[in-house]
Structures are given as C-alpha cells and as structure tokens.
Amino acid sequence: MNQPAVVPVHTAVPGRARFSVAGLKRNEGVRHALEAGLAGRGIEWVRASAATGTVLVLFESGHDLVEITRRLSEAAERALDPENARADPARPAWHAMDADKVLGAVDSRRSGLSGAEVKQRLIATGINAIPPIRGRTQFEILLSQFRNLPIALLGAGALLSIATGGLLDAAIILGVIGLNGAIGFIAEARAEATISSLRESRAPVSRAVRDGRECDVPAEELVPGDLIQLRRDELIPADARVIAANLLTANEAVLTGESTPVAKAANVVAHQLAAIADRHNMVFRGTVVTGGAGRAVVTATGPETELGRIQSLLSSEDQPATPLQRNLDQLGRQLVFGSVVACGLFGAIGLIRGFGLLSLLKTVISLAVAAVPEGLPTLATTTLALAIQHLRGRGIVIRRLSAVEGLAAVDVACFDKTGTLTLNDMSVVRVYWNGTRARLVGEEFRTEHEMPVDCATDRELARLLELAALCNDVELLDTSAGNGSATEVALVRAALAAGLDVEASRARHPRRATLQRAEDRRYMLTVHDASDGQRLVIVKGDPREVLALCEWRLHDGVVTPLGPGDRSAIEAENLAMAESALRVLAIAYRSAVAEERETQTRHDFIWAGLIGMADPIRKAAPGLIEAFRRAGITSIMLTGDQKATAAAIAAELGLTNGSGEEIVEANQLDDFLAEPKPAADLPRVFARVAPGQKLQLVKTLQRRGLTVAMVGDGVNDTPPLRAADIGIALGRSGVEAARGIADVVLLEDDLAALPIAVERGRAVATNIRKAIRYLLATNLSEVIFMLVAAAAGRAHPLSPVQLLWINLLTDVLPALGLAMEPADPDTMARPPRDGHEPVISPAEFGTLGRDASLIAGSAFIAQACAARFGGSAQSRQTVGFASLVSAQLFYAFACRSTSRSILAEPNLPPNPFFLGALGSAFAAQAAALFLPGFRNLFGPPLGVGDFGISLAAGAAPLLAIEAIRNAQLTRPSASQ
C-alpha cells in the first residue's frame, strides 16, 4: 500500500501540532489505534477525531515536529493496514532480509559498484539530497500582507465609505492599505531572500567502496547499492543496511528522540513491522555514528530516505511564525476588538448627542481604521530581518528569524570544550614512563633536569611512542601526519619528532582488528601482527580505565608485576598532568596468540606510560565567559576530560576558581538531573560526559524552564545542537553536520562575536517593544481624544480625512525608526529577558494609558484654547489635528529609552534612520497644513497663534512624560 497521507495542518505553537490523517474520518477503529499507537515517550496528550479526520498532539519541547510526524505516520500505517503495512514492493523491508539478499536486491556486491554503474543510477535516482523546504514566492508574500485582521478592518472601512458616498475617504483608506502592503512586502521579501541565501553550499564527503577500493566521494553522488564505510563521529549520508559491524553504535535522536546510542549489527530483524528504533541492522540519513565501525549498503537516498519522507510532509508548511510574531498577531486581534468596542461607544454617544447619522458613520469608520496599528505585522519581520543582515556583516549567520529573539532570552550557554573553547590543536608536551618524566621541546624530549632523552637509547620511551602511533587512525602523508583527529595527529607527530619511522613500524605490525572507543568504554583497542607470529594488542585511552586493565609493567626491559606503589605513582602523575590542563592518555599492550579473541576484555596488559597533550584555549574564550557572566547568562563547559583536567581548563577560562567544587562528573549526572536548581546555581563544568549525556543535559535544563544555547563544532554535538533553543556552530573548524543543523553559525570561529549576537538579539527585542509602546499609546490617544470630545458635545473633533492622515503618517515610519535604535549601553549588563513574558506587561499598559491620556488631553486643551480665542469650528478642528499629530511625533522621542530621561541625558546614541523618519513625517505634516493643494483636504490654514498653540500642545506631553520619568529614575528607591 502507499504511505498514508499525514499532513501537518497547524504547527505554529511550540509543543502542539495538528495533523490531517487520510482514512481517519468516520473510522473509530483507526481513531483508537492512533491514540494508542502514538502515546508514550515524549507525548503528553493525543486526541484523534473521527469526525474531522485530524489528530491533535501535545508533546515535550525536546521533541521536534520531524520526529512527531514520523511517529504518527508509522502509527497511521499500522492502524490502516496492519497486515500489509510494509508490503509495498517499492519500499522493501530491508531489515527483515539477509545481508546478501539485500545486496542482490539492489544489484550490488561486496566489492562495491563500478563508476559506470554509479553514473547510470545517478541518472535514474537523482542526487542524494533532500530538497529544502520551499520558501514563499513573492506573490505569496504579497498576498500575505492583506491576510490579517487589521487590514480586513481597513477594507471593510473602505467599502463602507464607498457605500456612504465618501469616495475620498475610501481612496485614502485604500492608500493606507497599499502603503502598508508595499512596506510589508519589501521587508518580508528581503527577509525571505536573506534566509534563502544562508543555505550551505559546501558538500559533505563520504567514504565509499567503488571498483573494489575505498575512496572519498561527495555524499550527493551516493546511489542505492553503494557500499559506505561507517566511522565514529561521522554523519550517516543515506539510509543503508548494515552488512558488517564492529561494535557499531549510532545516535538516532534526530528520528526517534532517544539520546541513548543504538547498537548496530548485521543480523536479520525478523519482525517486518519493526519501528525505526527497533531496526538494529539499519542506519539512517542524518543520524550519527557514536562508536565502533562498520560497512553498509545504501538502500535509499535523498527524498526516499526516512528523513526525506518526513520532510516532504513538511514542505508545504510555511515557516512557523516566531513567538514575537505570534504575540503581535494576537495583540493585533485584541486591538481590533478594542477598536470595535471604542467605535461602538463613540457611535452610541453620537446618537445620544444627536449627531448627524451620515457624518457620524463616516467618523466611526475612520476612527476604526485609525485606531488599529496596521504596522504591527510588518514590524517584527522587518526588524528581525534587518538584524540578520547586520549580524551577517559581523561574521554571524542566523538561519531563522526566531533565533534572533531566542538570543535575547538565553539563560544558559552550554559549550563543548574541544574545538569550541579550545583550538583543537593538540600537541604532546609531557610523557611519563618507567618513573621518568620528560617534556617535548621542539623535536627533543628533555627530562625535568633538562637532560635530553634519545629514543635510540631509551627503548621504553621509544616503545611508548611507537605503540601510540600504531593504535592510531591517522593516515600518513609521505613522512608526516596527515588526516585524523587532532589528538591522534599529535601522537604521530611526537613519534616522528623522536626520530621513529612510523611508516616502517606500521608495515612491520599491520593492523588486523580495531575496537573503537564508545560511550561505555573510554579507550581504543587495536590488534596487530607481531614479528614472532603472535598478535600485538594495544589499548590507548582514559588513564583510569587503561590502568585497570594492567597487571604488569615494563622496567629496564623486563616485564614485572605492577604493584600498589606503581599504581599510586601513576595515579599521582596522571593527576599532576591533568591539573596542568593537559589531556592525558594512557598506553598499554599485551601479546596474544592468533587463535585468541584478541578484542575481548582482559586484565593482563603491560603498562607502557602516560602522554599529556595541550590544547590551547581560544584567545576570545575568557572574554566571552566574562561577557556572558555580566549579562546574567550561565556558561557551562561540557568535556570528556577527567575532572582534574576540566578543573584546570575551567579555571583558565574563568568559569571556576579551580577547586573542582563546581564540577559534576558523568557518574554524578543522574543525581544532578534529579535535583532542580536555578540557572545561577548550576555547576559550571560537566566532566567525562558522553555525547548522549550532552543531549540529556540540554533537555533537562529546558524542562526546568530555562532557555538553552548549545555551542559546538563536532558531529557528536549535533543532537544537543538540534535540541537546544539556540544551536550555535563554528563555521570554519566545525563539521558540516554541525553547521547544517545549527541556528547560528560563526563564520570565522570568532567567539568574541557571540556577545555581539546576544546584544543584537536583546536590542531587537527591546526595540520592538519600544515601537509597540509607541503604536499603542498613539493609537489609543486618538480613541481617547474622539471619545472625550464626543462626550463634551463636539460633533466633529476631527474629520474622517484627518483621522486617516494621522493613521498614514504616524504609524509605520516612526515605529520602524524606533525598531532600529542602537543597543543601550547597559544592554549586556541586564539579565536575560524571560522568553515567556508578554510583549506588553500589565504595568506597561498602565503607563501607556497615562501617556495616551496626556497626548489626547493636550490636543483637547489646544482645541479649547483655539475656541476661546474665537476660532471657527473648522479652525478648531485643524488645531486639534495639528496638535495630535505633533504630540504623537514628539512622543516618539520619549519612546527611544525607558531607562533614561532626555531631560537628564539629552544625548542619546545617534539613530539616523529614526531622525530621517521623524523629519519626513514633520515635513509631510507641514505640507498638509500649509500647501494650498492640501488645505482643502485638511481644513483652513493655521494662523500664527494657532500654530504656536499646536506646537506647544505637541511638545507639552513629551515634557510631562519625561519629567515624570526623570523623577522616577532619580528617586532613592529607583533601580537605575
């Protein structure tokens, strides 16, 4: 059967999604099966409706839409056709087939495909790439400008104006709609283009078997039937059936949400309906190899992979609105409702007062239009997009609009240590063998007494370095270390510096088997041929675990028992190296007969020695930690190093005082997770943590209500990067998997850019609130002015044209100018913004009501003064109009800062865009008042006295508001 249609219907609210499921409607059996099949891990509540054919799912924040969609698809497939759910011949149950049968089904062999076969299959299947979720077209963006409630209210107003004969009013309303639509379209089209331009252009590389030999090929060129090598810390490029595995494990959190690595094997999984999490002989695109090694045959590429199928379900979905956009949409709806109530009240007062019905209706329509800030929907998109463009110029790539908001709310920043806080440029600096200590200076080993050590005469040091170079995956290029991890490259370089011929040593001792380190085994084991026909088994890794495997030591060429005193000396040296911020590896070896299972765990190894390596911290790292501390952000370092090494590095970074009291080891993690703590009391370092535990920690912090950023660079950082509220990856040294999944990418690996990004995020959040305060207060002032005037018996305090002009002039440009304010000097000295707080708090609504009343009251008094001096009704109307516009534009200056008064600090940071917007608005108002062509629309010209009254009435609210603010800020109890 074909895959049942599971289509996301509504996914805008985090942790909540509604889906349409084909076959559910009017089928109670399917309803029960879906609710039962989807319940469980990470799902808080499920409700399927046979009446509507939809399923509503509430899920934990750590689980994303991809995972929920995949699980619902599987549940629907089983519910609709339990007997033949996997019988589709186009998608065989590869996991239920023998490995050789799979090879035959995909027309492949254990020597791999030929180059000619690959070319033919590429033509047939296409490249191994999942098409990105389609962005909106320009036409869709344009239409979206007119699909909101405020614009609908404007359109209704235009229709009513036409119906009542107000063609001019209708033309102005349509002009308002057109201007807002144009501004919104330009802003959102630029935002869409900015987001689209951030897609990665670098193609990842995979290790494949072609024409009988291993080679690196672009992952996009993989085809079904290709044999791929699976290696630790690599991203799996396609869905594949495992045909050989050596202690292979994979993290499948991207598909299943489970952080625990899954053991993989080549044996058959008998159950054809096995869920993805139970297909232990399959690996899937987007998941990560966490341990061991293996080989697999590709069964699906690109859109046909499990990840591709899920993304195809989401491709029709618009990008979810950001939390701020949702808040603004909700606020806009509330304002429309409030506007309708206010207009109804104004109309009722007018009827009671006996105002003319037709003129009253026109005024009500105009008031309804003027009272709603149509610029709200445009405001968030424009401001966030401009922030993305600004940060890109600083080497910071932001992929999602909502990530800018998220940066403002970060409470905790989790940093992977190696390669993120450090340079991942390892070098051997100290060695310890047979009771001797030495430093590597340049290309020479020197003892603590500065005596040179020659490996030609000290065979035990030579043996230690040779073993480290053999138990090593670095590829040699000529006579130097080539590709490999920074740690293993450093070991080979040390051996070469000592004069060892690593290539010849590897030729004498070819490797026969490998046991890669894993989350539950912190060492690597290799098996080599020995010259006497036996096997040489080498272990390299965590000093404590390697020492526990040893019973013997090599002393002056003789193997002797490893006594308690020897163990104590080794442990003391390990601690001394670790406290010097060195990563310490232990080396041991033993002999084995060829028939023995050499990779089995035994405790009869011969101790060889310790090697200490330095990894310099990034120059900007301590400054970053301090900047975050001042900003109220808790920084946490995650490392696989032992506790003493972690403590020394943390002290160097300024995370801790070096005592080790603020450090939690992996074996203590469960106790920490069970004890809720506020961000300020969290441990600053987690040592000896495995990749899966990073994800576990991030999810735990999120469940405690904290906004978490994860900063990493490696493949094993991808699960926590994806789960975090903000995933941040290094662009230059970071792997493709981390860059591809992160919300934020530091192009030049400059950690000093992170505080800049956080500051911009906070500034954006603050500025949007400034703009919203301005819009709410000024629109509310118009409503108050009209209601008070009507209550006082003034039939026409403002004409419909004047109301519409105020709406056109004072809504969009001043608000956008405020949204582009530079960051306040104390932005990074404040605590993070609560991501759950409303856009405008109840206390702020009270302040806005006061400000709106001052603006409306000043304009009302100006009209009264004009009447007292004998002005006509029309001239009084013009005075009120001019006063209200002036007061609203002047009020924008008061909105530039809520923590400072311009009376005390008149020199706020320059904002040319704001000044340009206000200057343009004042110029347009002057033209409306004084140019002959406009005077017929906006009333008679103002005399000198009336003009002075209008200016005074415009400036008075600003002075009053700033005087109140200055008094509040200078009180002894004030926070500033």
CSV table of C-alpha atoms in Angstrom, one decimal, residues 305-529:
chain,number,residue,atom,x,y,z
A,305,THR,CA,15.2,8.2,3.0
A,306,GLU,CA,13.2,8.2,6.2
A,307,LEU,CA,14.3,11.8,6.9
A,308,GLY,CA,13.4,12.8,3.3
A,309,ARG,CA,9.9,11.3,3.5
A,310,ILE,CA,9.2,13.2,6.7
A,311,GLN,CA,10.5,16.5,5.3
A,312,SER,CA,8.3,16.0,2.2
A,313,LEU,CA,5.3,16.1,4.5
A,314,LEU,CA,6.5,19.4,5.9
A,315,SER,CA,7.4,21.0,2.6
A,316,SER,CA,4.0,22.6,2.1
A,317,GLU,CA,4.2,24.2,5.5
A,318,ASP,CA,5.1,27.9,5.8
A,319,GLN,CA,7.9,28.8,8.1
A,320,PRO,CA,6.4,28.9,11.6
A,321,ALA,CA,5.8,32.3,13.0
A,322,THR,CA,8.2,33.4,15.6
A,323,PRO,CA,7.0,33.8,19.2
A,324,LEU,CA,7.1,37.5,18.8
A,325,GLN,CA,5.2,37.4,15.6
A,326,ARG,CA,2.5,35.3,17.2
A,327,ASN,CA,2.3,37.7,20.1
A,328,LEU,CA,2.0,40.7,17.8
A,329,ASP,CA,-0.7,38.9,15.8
A,330,GLN,CA,-2.6,38.2,19.0
A,331,LEU,CA,-2.2,41.8,20.1
A,332,GLY,CA,-3.4,43.0,16.7
A,333,ARG,CA,-6.6,40.9,17.1
A,334,GLN,CA,-7.1,42.3,20.6
A,335,LEU,CA,-6.7,45.9,19.3
A,336,VAL,CA,-9.2,45.2,16.5
A,337,PHE,CA,-11.7,44.1,19.1
A,338,GLY,CA,-10.9,47.1,21.3
A,339,SER,CA,-11.3,49.4,18.3
A,340,VAL,CA,-14.7,48.0,17.5
A,341,VAL,CA,-15.8,48.5,21.1
A,342,ALA,CA,-14.5,52.1,21.2
A,343,CYS,CA,-16.2,52.9,17.9
A,344,GLY,CA,-19.4,51.4,19.1
A,345,LEU,CA,-19.1,53.6,22.2
A,346,PHE,CA,-18.4,56.7,20.1
A,347,GLY,CA,-21.3,55.9,17.9
A,348,ALA,CA,-23.6,55.5,20.9
A,349,ILE,CA,-22.5,58.8,22.4
A,350,GLY,CA,-23.0,60.5,19.0
A,351,LEU,CA,-26.6,59.1,18.7
A,352,ILE,CA,-27.4,60.2,22.2
A,353,ARG,CA,-26.0,63.7,21.4
A,354,GLY,CA,-28.0,63.9,18.2
A,355,PHE,CA,-25.0,64.0,15.8
A,356,GLY,CA,-25.9,63.6,12.1
A,357,LEU,CA,-26.2,59.9,11.2
A,358,LEU,CA,-24.2,60.0,7.9
A,359,SER,CA,-21.4,62.1,9.2
A,360,LEU,CA,-21.3,60.1,12.4
A,361,LEU,CA,-21.0,56.8,10.4
A,362,LYS,CA,-18.1,58.3,8.4
A,363,THR,CA,-16.3,59.3,11.5
A,364,VAL,CA,-16.9,55.9,13.2
A,365,ILE,CA,-15.4,54.2,10.1
A,366,SER,CA,-12.4,56.5,10.1
A,367,LEU,CA,-11.8,56.1,13.8
A,368,ALA,CA,-11.9,52.3,13.5
A,369,VAL,CA,-9.3,52.5,10.8
A,370,ALA,CA,-7.1,55.0,12.7
A,371,ALA,CA,-7.3,53.2,16.0
A,372,VAL,CA,-5.6,50.0,14.8
A,373,PRO,CA,-1.8,50.0,14.2
A,374,GLU,CA,-1.6,48.2,10.8
A,375,GLY,CA,2.2,48.3,11.0
A,376,LEU,CA,2.3,45.5,13.7
A,377,PRO,CA,2.6,42.5,11.4
A,378,THR,CA,5.3,44.2,9.4
A,379,LEU,CA,7.2,45.4,12.4
A,380,ALA,CA,8.6,42.1,13.7
A,381,THR,CA,9.5,40.6,10.3
A,382,THR,CA,11.3,43.8,9.2
A,383,THR,CA,13.2,44.3,12.4
A,384,LEU,CA,14.3,40.6,12.7
A,385,ALA,CA,15.4,40.5,9.0
A,386,LEU,CA,17.5,43.7,9.4
A,387,ALA,CA,19.1,42.2,12.5
A,388,ILE,CA,20.1,39.1,10.4
A,389,GLN,CA,21.6,41.3,7.8
A,390,HIS,CA,23.5,43.3,10.4
A,391,LEU,CA,24.9,40.2,12.1
A,392,ARG,CA,25.9,38.7,8.8
A,393,GLY,CA,28.2,41.6,8.3
A,394,ARG,CA,29.9,40.7,11.6
A,395,GLY,CA,30.5,37.1,10.5
A,396,ILE,CA,27.5,35.7,12.2
A,397,VAL,CA,25.0,33.8,10.1
A,398,ILE,CA,21.4,33.4,11.5
A,399,ARG,CA,19.2,30.9,9.8
A,400,ARG,CA,15.9,31.5,11.4
A,401,LEU,CA,14.1,34.8,12.3
A,402,SER,CA,13.1,33.3,15.7
A,403,ALA,CA,16.8,32.7,16.5
A,404,VAL,CA,17.3,36.5,16.9
A,405,GLU,CA,14.6,36.5,19.5
A,406,GLY,CA,16.0,33.4,21.2
A,407,LEU,CA,19.4,35.0,21.6
A,408,ALA,CA,17.7,37.7,23.8
A,409,ALA,CA,16.3,35.1,26.1
A,410,VAL,CA,19.2,32.7,26.6
A,411,ASP,CA,19.6,31.8,30.3
A,412,VAL,CA,22.3,29.0,29.9
A,413,ALA,CA,25.0,28.6,27.3
A,414,CYS,CA,26.5,25.0,27.1
A,415,PHE,CA,29.9,24.9,25.4
A,416,ASP,CA,31.6,21.8,24.0
A,417,LYS,CA,35.2,22.2,25.2
A,418,THR,CA,37.4,20.6,22.5
A,419,GLY,CA,37.4,22.7,19.3
A,420,THR,CA,35.0,25.2,20.7
A,421,LEU,CA,36.5,26.8,23.8
A,422,THR,CA,39.9,25.4,22.7
A,423,LEU,CA,41.6,25.4,19.3
A,424,ASN,CA,41.6,21.6,18.9
A,425,ASP,CA,45.3,22.0,18.0
A,426,MET,CA,46.8,19.2,20.2
A,427,SER,CA,50.5,18.8,20.9
A,428,VAL,CA,52.3,16.4,23.1
A,429,VAL,CA,54.1,18.3,25.9
A,430,ARG,CA,54.8,15.7,28.6
A,431,VAL,CA,55.4,12.0,28.8
A,432,TYR,CA,55.8,9.6,31.8
A,433,TRP,CA,57.2,6.2,31.5
A,434,ASN,CA,59.1,3.8,33.9
A,435,GLY,CA,59.1,6.5,36.7
A,436,THR,CA,60.7,9.1,34.3
A,437,ARG,CA,59.1,12.5,33.3
A,438,ALA,CA,60.0,14.4,30.2
A,439,ARG,CA,58.9,17.4,28.2
A,440,LEU,CA,58.8,17.7,24.4
A,441,VAL,CA,60.6,20.9,23.5
A,442,GLY,CA,60.6,21.4,19.7
A,443,GLU,CA,61.7,18.0,18.5
A,444,GLU,CA,63.6,16.9,21.6
A,445,PHE,CA,62.5,15.2,24.8
A,446,ARG,CA,64.0,16.7,27.9
A,447,THR,CA,63.8,15.4,31.5
A,448,GLU,CA,62.8,17.5,34.4
A,449,HIS,CA,66.5,18.2,34.9
A,450,GLU,CA,66.8,19.4,31.3
A,451,MET,CA,68.7,16.3,30.2
A,452,PRO,CA,67.9,15.3,26.6
A,453,VAL,CA,66.4,11.8,26.1
A,454,ASP,CA,67.3,9.9,23.0
A,455,CYS,CA,64.8,7.3,21.8
A,456,ALA,CA,67.6,5.4,20.2
A,457,THR,CA,69.0,4.5,23.6
A,458,ASP,CA,65.8,4.7,25.8
A,459,ARG,CA,63.9,1.8,24.3
A,460,GLU,CA,61.0,2.1,26.7
A,461,LEU,CA,60.2,5.7,25.6
A,462,ALA,CA,60.5,4.6,22.0
A,463,ARG,CA,58.2,1.7,22.7
A,464,LEU,CA,55.6,4.1,24.3
A,465,LEU,CA,55.6,6.4,21.3
A,466,GLU,CA,55.6,3.5,18.8
A,467,LEU,CA,52.5,2.0,20.5
A,468,ALA,CA,50.7,5.4,20.4
A,469,ALA,CA,51.4,5.7,16.7
A,470,LEU,CA,50.2,2.1,16.0
A,471,CYS,CA,46.9,2.4,17.9
A,472,ASN,CA,46.1,5.3,15.8
A,473,ASP,CA,43.8,6.1,12.8
A,474,VAL,CA,45.9,8.9,11.3
A,475,GLU,CA,46.8,8.5,7.6
A,476,LEU,CA,50.4,9.2,6.9
A,477,LEU,CA,51.2,11.6,4.0
A,478,ASP,CA,54.8,10.9,3.0
A,479,THR,CA,56.7,11.1,6.3
A,480,SER,CA,54.3,13.4,8.1
A,481,ALA,CA,51.0,13.0,9.9
A,482,GLY,CA,48.0,13.6,7.6
A,483,ASN,CA,44.3,13.3,8.1
A,484,GLY,CA,42.9,12.3,11.5
A,485,SER,CA,41.7,13.7,14.8
A,486,ALA,CA,43.8,16.4,16.5
A,487,THR,CA,44.7,14.0,19.4
A,488,GLU,CA,45.9,11.2,17.1
A,489,VAL,CA,47.8,13.6,14.8
A,490,ALA,CA,49.6,15.0,17.9
A,491,LEU,CA,50.7,11.4,18.9
A,492,VAL,CA,52.1,10.7,15.4
A,493,ARG,CA,53.9,14.0,15.3
A,494,ALA,CA,55.5,13.2,18.7
A,495,ALA,CA,56.7,9.9,17.4
A,496,LEU,CA,58.1,11.5,14.3
A,497,ALA,CA,59.8,14.2,16.3
A,498,ALA,CA,61.5,11.5,18.4
A,499,GLY,CA,63.0,10.0,15.2
A,500,LEU,CA,60.8,7.0,14.9
A,501,ASP,CA,59.9,5.6,11.4
A,502,VAL,CA,56.2,5.3,11.9
A,503,GLU,CA,55.6,4.1,8.3
A,504,ALA,CA,58.1,1.3,8.8
A,505,SER,CA,56.6,0.4,12.2
A,506,ARG,CA,53.1,0.1,10.7
A,507,ALA,CA,54.5,-2.1,7.9
A,508,ARG,CA,56.1,-4.4,10.5
A,509,HIS,CA,52.8,-4.5,12.5
A,510,PRO,CA,49.9,-4.4,10.2
A,511,ARG,CA,46.5,-3.9,11.9
A,512,ARG,CA,44.1,-6.8,12.0
A,513,ALA,CA,41.3,-5.6,14.1
A,514,THR,CA,40.0,-2.4,15.8
A,515,LEU,CA,37.8,-1.8,18.8
A,516,GLN,CA,36.9,1.9,18.7
A,517,ARG,CA,36.1,3.8,22.0
A,518,ALA,CA,32.5,4.1,22.8
A,519,GLU,CA,30.3,5.9,25.4
A,520,ASP,CA,30.7,3.0,27.9
A,521,ARG,CA,34.4,2.2,27.0
A,522,ARG,CA,36.8,5.1,27.1
A,523,TYR,CA,39.7,3.5,25.3
A,524,MET,CA,40.6,2.3,21.8
A,525,LEU,CA,42.0,-1.2,21.2
A,526,THR,CA,43.9,-2.4,18.1
A,527,VAL,CA,45.3,-5.8,17.1
A,528,HIS,CA,48.4,-6.1,15.0
A,529,ASP,CA,50.7,-8.8,13.7
